[in-house]
Amino acid sequence: MSIEVRNISKRFGSFVALDNVSLEFPTGELVALLGPSGCGKTTLLRIIAGLETADSGEVHFHGEDASDRDVRERKVGFVFQHYALFRHMTVFENIAFGLRVKPRRERPSKEAIRDKVMSLLKLVQLDWLADRYPSQLSGGQRQRIALARALAVEPKVLLLDEPFGALDAKVRKELRRWLRRLHDEIHVTSIFVTHDQEEALEVADRVVLMNHGRIEQLGTPEEVYESPASPFVFGFLGHVNLFHGRVHDGVMNVGDVALDAPDQADAKNAPAVGYARPHEFDVDRYSPGQPGIRVKLLRALAVGPVARLELERDDNAEMIEVEMPTALYRELKFAEGETLLVKPKRMQVFLKPDGVGASSTVSYGEAI
Amino acid sequence: MSATTTRPASPAPAVALKRTATGEHPAIKWLLIGVSVVFMVLFLIIPLVAVFFEALKKGVDVYFAALAEPDALAAIKLTLLVAGIAVPVNLVFGVAASWAIAKFDFRGKSLLITLIDLPFSVSPIVAGLIYVLLFGAQGWFGPWLQANDVKVIFAVPGIVLATIFVTFPFVARELIPLMETQGNEEEEAALVLGATGWQTFWKVTLPNIKWGLLYGVILCNARAMGEFGAVSVVSGHIRGQTNTMPLHVEILYNEYQFAAAFAVASLLALLALVTLGLKSFIEWKTRHEHAVLPLEAPRQT
């Protein structure tokens, strides 16, 4: 079933959680709502579920307006960050709950409930835990049970609110691969909320980036990572280096170095910020007359396959972080303290908004 | 044993440091324990033993005769009746109030929390007087009640009202913190799964609060049966009609019927012991149920 939200707005007191958000979630896709804390992603999910009501706007399920439908009638599956398993019920009873509370004429027979619960337990690979209580399970097991419970009522939509947020890093990684495989198996339209960009890029078919109650970008993981639509997205998805300067006719001047800026071919002497990822640099020894930014190598971390270089610009002492294959780094034999030349192979340039030099989203990028 | 030629040079076990950072000198520890024990024996255990000793001093026959006496029986019945009304009323009120406070945000919430504590902070005599002022012959509703031939003050309804007032914090005080820590995620989960509000309450909320609820009910009951001050003001001390057990004890005592007074008092003391026993059982039970704590403490983002 497809979901569509139209012009949804929601405020909590003076805080704007959602600002006129419109989105479409096509049938069968796994979509990630990604953004920092307080960007409105969880609120949007709860509005779709019916746990929260929007101040204005509509929620459509399969083309039908469901805005006034009660939570119970929306027939969605919801997975909570802290599992929200019924602590006084066994795993079996937890999963059976949704079937047991159905009105008498829709309620399946005892045997049918039993079979359904056991098949769901098999699906989440935890059939040996049927008689345990939630407190006797590990975090990862609890979340899988919570998922099985949500699937028991055969929801048309599955909504997951930071499903792996309370788990430790290793379990989280395992569980998100498992979720991806599960989704490929059952193909129910799913939306999951996360603030972890790695998780969103790895698991989702499509990613919706949100900030301050608005949608910043929407696209496949490749699209949003390779061509971020805004400085915010650039800063949020992975590490990034910032270069402040002026751009004129597709050329950006950073210090006294001129760099190509094809994105801004029409700009006339405008203040701009260039974004370049750490692995997209050429690094060489300094020799006079060569193009590039002069830097000093402060520290190099050559552990594992990728070497990380911390560089300090000679002109303004700003830091640049560069990554290169460790093998290449060894070959070049740079010494700490040496003067080098760096040049971004690819840099995306955004004009600075009028007025204040750098907007808040830009400074967010620097913080990363 | 001699197989090991080189013994690992294990460091000599350091003399176990008994004193922790907050630990005091043993003398102080024993002094404090001693003071507490002496205090408990003097003020709690000796009086408790004395009650039963005095009650049974003149023999078991006198003891049971004192309890079987019509006025005593009437007092016991009245006490049970009053508790039987006040406790269920406060149970419903306590659940409703704590539900409202823990699960919703509304204007005047902190005022409600403060008001729930009022009976704890006001003297029971004042509580009784309030009802006399409201429902007494000279009170606000007095004339109307008289015209309609309804007796509240110096009758059972007044005693019930005063008892409800004095005991209404117990259940709510017990449940509010419990429900606040539990949050309402489980209720939300139940609703999403299609449960009605009623099903959610019976199948999810109530099982989660049952031990706290029982604990509150037991404390509420103990106070309802033992309340003296407020009830004394509104009762009128009519023998066989409006005397509860505590009031009956007082009358017997004032009439120098010590054995009978202590016999009835021993019932109240017994009630206290049973309450304590149940309370410990519930505390043990809840600890037991929560012994297997979540592996990951829920983190708030």
XYZ file of C-alpha atoms in Angstrom:
669
model
C 0.000 0.000 0.000
C 1.298 3.437 -0.880
C 1.348 6.288 1.599
C 1.197 9.957 0.831
C 1.413 12.900 3.184
C 0.269 16.314 1.965
C 1.191 19.664 3.479
C 1.630 18.311 6.986
C 2.431 20.897 9.658
C 2.828 20.307 13.359
C 3.877 22.562 16.218
C 4.588 21.783 19.844
C 4.075 25.096 21.573
C 6.402 27.477 19.745
C 8.563 24.668 18.348
C 7.866 23.841 14.709
C 8.256 20.088 14.361
C 6.992 19.840 10.779
C 6.710 22.690 8.329
C 4.431 21.943 5.386
C 5.844 18.543 4.520
C 4.626 16.620 1.470
C 5.978 13.188 0.608
C 5.079 10.009 -1.229
C 6.057 6.495 -0.177
C 5.544 4.060 -3.054
C 4.264 0.531 -2.459
C 6.797 -2.044 -1.336
C 9.712 0.306 -0.775
C 11.853 0.646 2.313
C 12.326 4.357 2.930
C 14.523 5.951 5.586
C 13.646 9.248 7.240
C 17.051 10.586 8.163
C 17.966 13.693 10.113
C 19.392 15.043 13.368
C 17.487 15.018 16.666
C 14.492 17.312 16.602
C 14.208 17.469 12.800
C 10.632 16.152 12.924
C 11.227 12.666 11.521
C 9.692 10.802 14.463
C 6.765 13.216 14.577
C 6.077 12.545 10.898
C 6.157 8.792 11.517
C 3.794 9.103 14.471
C 1.412 11.222 12.423
C 1.355 8.552 9.707
C 0.631 5.933 12.378
C -2.107 8.049 13.930
C -0.367 8.316 17.302
C -0.136 12.068 16.786
C -2.449 14.399 14.906
C -1.143 17.000 12.509
C -2.176 20.634 12.937
C -2.890 20.732 9.222
C -2.416 18.510 6.199
C -3.565 15.080 5.098
C -2.378 11.493 5.272
C -3.463 9.280 2.388
C -3.322 5.489 2.452
C -3.583 3.962 -1.003
C -5.109 7.138 -2.347
C -7.730 7.380 0.409
C -7.725 10.175 2.955
C -6.985 8.515 6.298
C -6.362 11.676 8.303
C -9.423 11.177 10.502
C -8.971 7.464 10.922
C -8.268 6.244 14.446
C -4.930 4.517 15.222
C -6.738 1.191 15.502
C -8.330 1.528 12.091
C -5.158 2.430 10.230
C -3.836 -1.106 10.501
C -0.192 -0.159 10.536
C 2.638 -2.063 12.159
C 4.696 0.102 14.494
C 8.059 -0.772 16.031
C 9.206 1.411 18.901
C 12.759 2.423 19.719
C 12.555 0.913 23.194
C 10.622 -2.131 21.945
C 7.520 -1.436 24.097
C 6.988 -5.167 24.566
C 4.309 -6.053 27.107
C 6.555 -6.893 30.032
C 4.066 -9.112 31.855
C 3.425 -11.333 28.832
C 5.551 -14.076 27.353
C 7.014 -13.659 23.891
C 4.221 -15.853 22.549
C 1.503 -13.753 24.200
C 3.133 -10.549 22.982
C 2.969 -11.669 19.371
C -0.539 -13.094 19.782
C -1.846 -9.844 21.313
C -2.902 -8.190 18.078
C -4.889 -11.276 17.071
C -6.466 -11.797 20.504
C -7.874 -8.265 20.733
C -9.717 -8.519 17.436
C -13.518 -8.403 17.644
C -14.940 -11.895 18.185
C -16.130 -12.436 14.624
C -12.756 -11.533 13.097
C -10.696 -13.319 15.709
C -8.881 -16.419 14.449
C -9.285 -19.710 16.294
C -6.858 -20.735 19.022
C -5.041 -23.085 16.659
C -4.832 -20.473 13.925
C -3.325 -17.977 16.401
C -0.844 -20.596 17.542
C 0.252 -21.410 14.008
C 0.529 -17.765 13.068
C 2.642 -16.888 16.117
C 4.933 -19.859 15.602
C 5.437 -19.044 11.928
C 6.295 -15.438 12.833
C 8.733 -16.653 15.479
C 10.361 -18.783 12.789
C 10.474 -15.781 10.466
C 12.425 -13.780 13.064
C 14.428 -16.920 13.921
C 13.533 -16.936 17.593
C 11.045 -19.821 17.872
C 12.956 -21.227 20.833
C 12.095 -18.168 22.922
C 8.286 -18.459 22.882
C 7.921 -18.981 26.637
C 10.379 -16.334 27.785
C 9.504 -12.941 29.165
C 10.853 -9.784 27.503
C 13.148 -9.088 30.459
C 14.948 -12.364 29.750
C 15.869 -11.381 26.189
C 18.752 -9.374 24.804
C 18.079 -6.039 23.120
C 18.396 -7.447 19.620
C 16.054 -10.323 20.411
C 13.513 -7.939 21.889
C 13.489 -5.807 18.785
C 12.971 -8.835 16.568
C 10.060 -9.928 18.766
C 8.632 -6.409 18.554
C 8.832 -6.707 14.770
C 7.124 -10.096 14.805
C 4.370 -8.636 16.998
C 3.854 -5.788 14.563
C 3.680 -8.221 11.615
C 1.138 -10.508 13.329
C -1.815 -8.334 12.322
C -0.595 -8.331 8.697
C -0.186 -4.576 8.426
C -0.160 -2.929 5.029
C 2.533 -0.566 6.242
C 5.412 -1.068 8.629
C 6.669 1.950 10.564
C 9.884 1.697 12.555
C 10.932 4.443 14.960
C 14.724 4.326 15.432
C 14.460 0.543 15.589
C 18.141 -0.020 16.308
C 18.767 3.124 18.312
C 18.981 1.416 21.696
C 21.277 -1.390 20.568
C 25.045 -1.599 20.669
C 27.032 -1.103 17.476
C 27.633 -4.739 16.572
C 24.060 -5.938 17.091
C 22.831 -2.880 15.260
C 24.857 -3.782 12.176
C 23.657 -7.373 12.171
C 20.082 -6.409 12.726
C 19.916 -3.876 9.920
C 21.200 -6.385 7.381
C 18.645 -8.796 8.708
C 15.898 -6.159 8.351
C 16.926 -5.564 4.739
C 16.714 -9.290 3.967
C 13.384 -9.541 5.757
C 12.016 -6.661 3.736
C 13.126 -8.315 0.513
C 11.173 -11.368 1.656
C 7.877 -9.795 2.723
C 7.900 -6.586 0.668
C 5.624 -4.543 2.876
C 5.833 -0.769 2.439
C 8.155 0.308 5.239
C 9.322 3.611 6.651
C 12.050 3.756 9.238
C 13.342 6.688 11.174
C 17.019 7.014 11.993
C 19.645 9.607 12.806
C 22.428 7.267 11.708
C 23.405 8.085 8.123
C 25.321 4.845 7.654
C 22.228 2.879 8.620
C 19.990 4.820 6.253
C 22.386 4.532 3.307
C 22.915 0.823 3.846
C 19.355 -0.344 4.403
C 16.969 1.925 2.529
C 15.775 1.952 -1.081
C 15.319 5.666 -0.758
C 16.411 8.235 1.781
C 14.511 11.324 2.888
C 16.768 13.870 4.563
C 15.048 16.137 7.025
C 16.161 19.196 8.968
C 14.208 21.715 11.030
C 10.873 20.199 10.048
C 11.537 20.403 6.312
C 12.672 17.974 3.655
C 16.187 18.762 2.455
C 16.573 16.045 -0.133
C 14.969 12.859 -1.335
C 16.686 10.210 -3.389
C 18.425 6.864 -3.533
C 21.370 6.413 -1.168
C 23.773 6.948 -4.119
C 22.048 10.142 -5.194
C 22.018 11.780 -1.797
C 25.601 10.791 -1.037
C 27.090 11.652 -4.433
C 25.200 14.849 -5.139
C 23.933 16.440 -1.962
C 21.362 19.123 -2.674
C 22.323 21.423 0.158
C 25.184 22.231 2.498
C 23.194 20.544 5.281
C 22.987 17.247 3.428
C 26.682 17.440 2.591
C 27.564 17.969 6.217
C 25.178 15.337 7.501
C 26.240 12.515 5.194
C 29.797 11.723 6.111
C 32.865 13.864 6.689
C 33.455 16.938 4.634
C 36.021 19.731 4.292
C 34.873 23.309 3.860
C 36.587 26.004 1.806
C 35.409 29.578 2.123
C 36.110 31.917 -0.773
C 34.646 33.776 -3.735
C 33.303 32.307 -6.917
C 33.324 34.034 -10.299
C 32.361 32.544 -13.684
C 32.803 28.967 -12.544
C 36.104 29.515 -10.801
C 36.414 29.566 -7.053
C 39.257 31.387 -5.359
C 40.302 29.843 -2.102
C 43.072 31.953 -0.630
C 45.278 32.574 -3.639
C 44.414 29.282 -5.297
C 41.883 29.063 -8.146
C 39.707 25.926 -8.233
C 37.095 24.789 -10.726
C 33.514 25.325 -9.624
C 31.334 24.111 -12.487
C 28.180 24.241 -10.295
C 28.353 28.011 -10.154
C 29.117 28.989 -13.738
C 26.872 32.049 -13.555
C 28.050 33.451 -10.250
C 29.726 36.847 -10.332
C 32.219 37.411 -7.558
C 29.918 35.923 -4.923
C 30.936 34.613 -1.513
C 30.691 30.823 -1.525
C 31.597 27.673 0.335
C 33.136 24.643 -1.323
C 32.541 21.141 0.025
C 34.943 18.300 -0.627
C 34.991 14.841 0.916
C 38.242 13.616 2.494
C 38.825 10.898 -0.094
C 38.449 13.278 -3.053
C 41.832 15.048 -2.903
C 45.116 14.895 -4.747
C 48.060 15.198 -2.356
C 51.652 15.845 -3.393
C 54.908 17.205 -2.051
C 55.162 20.952 -2.213
C 57.095 22.407 -5.079
C 56.941 26.100 -5.957
C 54.725 27.045 -8.876
C 52.499 23.958 -8.684
C 48.739 24.623 -8.264
C 47.133 23.644 -4.964
C 46.659 24.654 -1.370
C 49.793 24.720 0.749
C 49.441 22.641 3.905
C 51.540 21.163 6.665
C 51.114 17.476 7.562
C 50.377 17.466 11.289
C 49.542 13.852 11.831
C 48.957 10.746 9.766
C 46.946 7.737 10.929
C 47.934 4.861 8.705
C 46.097 2.023 10.442
C 43.954 -0.230 8.292
C 43.360 0.120 4.554
C 42.767 3.877 4.620
C 45.303 6.423 5.857
C 43.899 9.593 7.413
C 45.962 12.757 7.108
C 45.416 15.800 9.295
C 46.608 18.837 7.407
C 46.856 22.463 8.419
C 46.543 25.204 5.808
C 49.492 27.555 5.678
C 47.402 30.631 4.851
C 44.739 30.512 7.560
C 45.611 27.527 9.802
C 42.284 25.776 9.033
C 42.269 21.993 9.212
C 41.801 19.719 6.209
C 41.174 16.024 6.587
C 42.267 13.821 3.711
C 41.943 10.069 3.215
C 44.011 7.980 0.841
C 44.838 4.283 0.461
C 47.438 3.314 3.032
C 49.500 1.664 0.295
C 49.709 4.957 -1.606
C 50.588 6.825 1.568
C 53.464 4.411 2.276
C 54.700 4.791 -1.292
C 54.773 8.581 -1.076
C 56.676 8.459 2.239
C 55.358 11.742 3.641
C 56.870 12.739 6.964
C 54.931 14.487 9.696
C 55.694 18.203 9.640
C 56.349 18.202 5.898
C 54.799 20.850 3.622
C 52.415 19.409 1.032
C 50.082 20.562 -1.701
C 46.452 19.446 -1.814
C 43.854 19.904 -4.512
C 40.244 18.756 -4.385
C 39.501 16.416 -7.274
C 35.845 17.199 -6.920
C 34.281 20.010 -4.984
C 30.675 21.087 -4.762
C 30.194 24.826 -4.351
C 27.208 26.503 -2.720
C 26.732 30.269 -2.667
C 26.567 31.765 0.789
C 23.121 33.004 1.654
C 22.838 36.799 1.621
C 23.527 38.664 4.794
C 25.367 36.627 7.381
C 28.525 34.976 6.143
C 27.850 31.365 6.964
C 24.425 29.959 7.696
C 23.751 27.590 10.534
C 23.725 24.597 8.239
C 27.222 25.399 7.077
C 28.557 25.578 10.583
C 26.899 22.223 11.182
C 29.066 20.805 8.422
C 32.157 22.166 10.079
C 31.263 20.554 13.338
C 31.415 17.125 11.745
C 51.268 -30.927 44.651
C 54.952 -30.707 44.034
C 54.413 -30.772 40.310
C 54.473 -27.017 40.224
C 58.074 -26.087 40.526
C 57.696 -22.382 40.149
C 54.969 -20.909 42.182
C 53.649 -17.751 40.692
C 54.757 -14.992 42.958
C 51.275 -13.976 43.840
C 51.239 -10.773 45.790
C 50.286 -11.240 49.412
C 46.561 -10.589 49.622
C 46.236 -7.014 50.662
C 44.571 -6.665 54.005
C 40.951 -6.280 53.026
C 40.024 -2.674 53.432
C 36.810 -2.803 55.384
C 36.363 0.907 55.320
C 34.804 2.241 52.207
C 34.814 5.909 51.329
C 31.540 6.575 53.084
C 32.176 4.014 55.846
C 32.770 5.310 59.349
C 34.742 3.908 62.229
C 33.228 0.611 63.510
C 32.464 2.253 66.849
C 30.258 4.808 65.170
C 28.580 2.100 63.102
C 27.718 0.074 66.202
C 26.630 3.168 68.085
C 24.186 4.086 65.325
C 22.846 0.550 65.064
C 22.509 0.407 68.839
C 20.607 3.666 69.025
C 18.183 2.532 66.320
C 17.569 -0.832 67.954
C 17.022 0.651 71.422
C 14.669 3.229 69.949
C 12.697 0.596 68.048
C 12.388 -1.649 71.101
C 11.320 1.205 73.368
C 8.836 2.866 71.069
C 7.570 0.103 68.821
C 8.108 -3.396 70.106
C 7.375 -2.886 73.819
C 4.062 -1.104 73.136
C 3.065 -3.749 70.623
C 3.821 -6.543 73.075
C 2.078 -4.553 75.813
C -1.120 -4.364 73.753
C -1.343 -8.129 73.419
C -0.150 -8.670 76.999
C -2.786 -6.360 78.470
C -5.475 -7.806 76.206
C -4.805 -11.350 77.344
C -3.868 -10.565 80.970
C -7.240 -11.612 82.363
C -7.448 -14.729 80.272
C -8.616 -15.779 76.863
C -12.262 -15.915 77.950
C -12.321 -12.247 78.897
C -10.557 -11.434 75.650
C -13.135 -13.111 73.445
C -16.016 -11.904 75.610
C -14.840 -8.339 75.036
C -14.822 -8.904 71.275
C -18.179 -10.653 71.230
C -19.890 -7.880 73.155
C -22.633 -6.275 70.969
C -21.123 -2.774 70.950
C -17.728 -4.172 70.028
C -19.258 -6.256 67.253
C -21.122 -3.202 65.971
C -17.870 -1.221 65.967
C -16.088 -3.976 64.061
C -18.921 -4.187 61.530
C -18.995 -0.432 61.064
C -15.239 -0.303 60.582
C -15.441 -3.022 57.944
C -18.319 -1.237 56.231
C -16.506 2.091 56.162
C -13.310 0.520 54.830
C -15.397 -1.487 52.388
C -16.741 1.727 50.876
C -13.756 4.063 51.253
C -11.146 1.702 49.814
C -12.922 0.887 46.506
C -13.835 4.546 46.042
C -10.216 5.577 46.541
C -9.060 2.768 44.314
C -11.113 4.093 41.417
C -10.190 7.690 42.168
C -6.498 6.812 42.613
C -6.291 4.952 39.298
C -8.170 7.718 37.460
C -6.087 10.525 38.965
C -2.734 8.840 38.437
C -3.716 7.893 34.891
C -4.611 11.506 34.184
C -1.426 12.825 35.755
C 0.981 10.280 34.303
C -0.372 9.993 30.772
C -1.739 13.413 29.895
C -0.552 16.988 29.967
C -3.182 19.452 31.011
C -3.590 22.791 32.672
C -3.678 22.567 36.457
C -1.810 19.271 36.595
C 0.596 20.417 39.294
C -2.349 21.827 41.248
C -3.988 18.404 41.141
C -0.793 16.743 42.371
C -0.612 19.215 45.251
C -4.270 18.727 46.117
C -3.859 14.971 46.264
C -1.340 15.502 49.056
C -3.660 17.785 51.010
C -5.055 15.110 53.353
C -1.479 14.268 54.386
C -0.680 17.840 55.272
C -3.895 18.858 56.986
C -4.790 17.718 60.506
C -7.489 15.018 60.505
C -9.498 17.114 62.971
C -9.706 19.857 60.360
C -10.811 17.276 57.809
C -13.634 16.231 60.126
C -14.595 19.823 60.837
C -14.852 20.585 57.113
C -17.617 18.022 56.843
C -19.366 19.333 59.944
C -19.236 22.816 58.415
C -20.621 21.538 55.137
C -23.206 19.005 56.241
C -23.812 19.777 59.940
C -27.104 21.233 61.212
C -25.647 24.744 60.970
C -23.585 23.939 57.879
C -24.005 25.069 54.276
C -26.076 22.107 53.178
C -27.482 21.424 56.667
C -30.959 22.921 56.198
C -31.447 21.240 52.823
C -30.311 17.874 54.192
C -32.631 18.224 57.177
C -35.559 19.154 54.969
C -34.950 16.012 52.918
C -34.366 13.869 55.997
C -30.782 12.892 55.085
C -28.375 12.413 57.948
C -24.692 12.858 57.169
C -23.056 14.158 60.323
C -23.247 11.891 63.386
C -24.175 9.082 61.034
C -22.487 6.534 58.795
C -22.288 8.728 55.624
C -20.252 11.347 57.509
C -17.831 8.713 58.775
C -17.440 7.327 55.262
C -16.852 10.805 53.815
C -14.246 11.704 56.446
C -12.488 8.384 55.927
C -12.419 8.797 52.143
C -10.947 12.265 52.544
C -8.216 11.144 54.905
C -7.229 8.105 52.835
C -7.458 9.295 49.271
C -3.745 10.022 48.689
C -2.592 6.441 49.310
C -3.439 4.765 46.007
C -2.680 7.809 43.843
C 0.686 8.486 45.550
C 1.687 4.908 44.937
C 0.660 4.833 41.278
C 1.747 8.243 39.933
C 5.527 7.641 40.079
C 5.064 4.073 38.851
C 2.973 5.080 35.845
C 5.243 8.009 35.072
C 8.320 5.779 34.856
C 6.477 3.238 32.742
C 5.435 5.878 30.228
C 2.788 5.048 27.664
C 4.684 3.232 24.952
C 3.097 -0.089 25.828
C -0.358 1.477 25.653
C 0.515 2.993 22.274
C 1.742 -0.385 21.078
C -1.546 -1.970 22.156
C -3.595 0.687 20.346
C -1.588 0.325 17.135
C -2.196 -3.428 17.320
C -5.914 -2.721 17.287
C -6.872 -2.944 20.966
C -9.675 -0.727 22.255
C -9.047 1.649 25.159
C -10.840 -0.764 27.465
C -8.808 -3.768 26.306
C -5.640 -1.733 26.652
C -6.483 -0.855 30.253
C -7.331 -4.405 31.314
C -4.650 -6.243 29.369
C -1.731 -3.829 29.462
C -2.054 -1.024 32.003
C -3.581 -2.909 34.914
C -1.169 -5.866 34.891
C 1.722 -3.411 34.875
C 0.512 -1.508 37.916
C -1.087 -4.352 39.869
C 1.527 -4.648 42.619
C 1.751 -0.910 43.158
C -2.012 -0.761 43.194
C -2.272 -3.547 45.760
C 0.356 -1.853 47.891
C -1.602 1.396 47.837
C -4.850 -0.420 48.615
C -3.322 -2.154 51.632
C -1.971 1.090 53.071
C -5.267 2.805 52.298
C -7.175 0.036 54.048
C -4.972 0.138 57.136
C -5.511 3.857 57.463
C -9.249 3.624 56.739
C -9.696 1.130 59.571
C -7.408 2.919 61.985
C -8.474 6.538 61.384
C -9.406 8.290 64.613
C -9.295 12.079 64.415
C -11.497 12.945 61.448
C -13.952 10.176 62.228
C -14.123 11.250 65.861
C -15.342 14.709 64.871
C -18.152 13.537 62.584
C -19.197 10.371 64.403
C -21.008 11.641 67.489
C -19.838 8.564 69.429
C -23.191 6.817 69.495
C -22.534 3.384 70.910
C -23.465 0.507 68.715
C -24.249 2.878 65.846
C -21.513 5.323 64.944
C -18.509 4.013 66.811
C -15.704 2.578 64.756
C -13.077 0.373 66.373
C -10.643 3.164 67.288
C -13.479 5.186 68.818
C -14.724 2.129 70.692
C -11.258 1.583 72.130
C -11.214 5.112 73.423
C -14.622 4.787 75.092
C -13.698 1.516 76.769
C -10.447 2.985 77.958
C -12.146 6.057 79.399
C -14.488 3.710 81.279
C -11.504 1.876 82.830
C -12.339 -1.362 80.976
C -8.686 -1.905 80.187
C -8.869 -5.564 79.235
C -11.717 -4.920 76.783
C -10.045 -1.795 75.397
C -6.823 -3.679 74.756
C -8.703 -6.615 73.291
C -10.229 -4.401 70.585
C -6.947 -2.545 70.204
C -5.187 -5.857 69.655
C -7.345 -6.395 66.574
C -6.114 -3.099 65.151
C -2.546 -4.038 66.048
C -3.057 -7.370 64.331
C -4.302 -5.541 61.260
C -1.115 -3.474 61.314
C 1.012 -6.619 61.479
C -0.873 -8.252 58.618
C -0.479 -5.042 56.605
C 3.251 -5.003 57.256
C 3.493 -8.645 56.271
C 1.611 -8.082 53.008
C 3.639 -4.957 52.311
C 6.923 -6.849 52.673
C 5.562 -9.639 50.514
C 4.635 -7.193 47.756
C 7.977 -5.454 47.992
C 9.709 -8.807 47.704
C 7.479 -9.772 44.811
C 8.065 -6.582 42.821
C 11.808 -6.778 43.418
C 11.685 -10.360 42.270
C 9.791 -9.467 39.106
C 12.134 -6.644 38.266
C 15.236 -8.599 39.241
C 15.886 -9.480 35.615
C 16.448 -5.940 34.514
C 16.674 -4.850 30.889
C 20.081 -5.576 29.436
C 20.246 -2.147 27.874
C 18.894 0.690 29.909
C 16.578 2.672 27.637
C 18.412 5.651 26.282
C 16.665 8.867 25.525
C 17.643 10.648 22.339
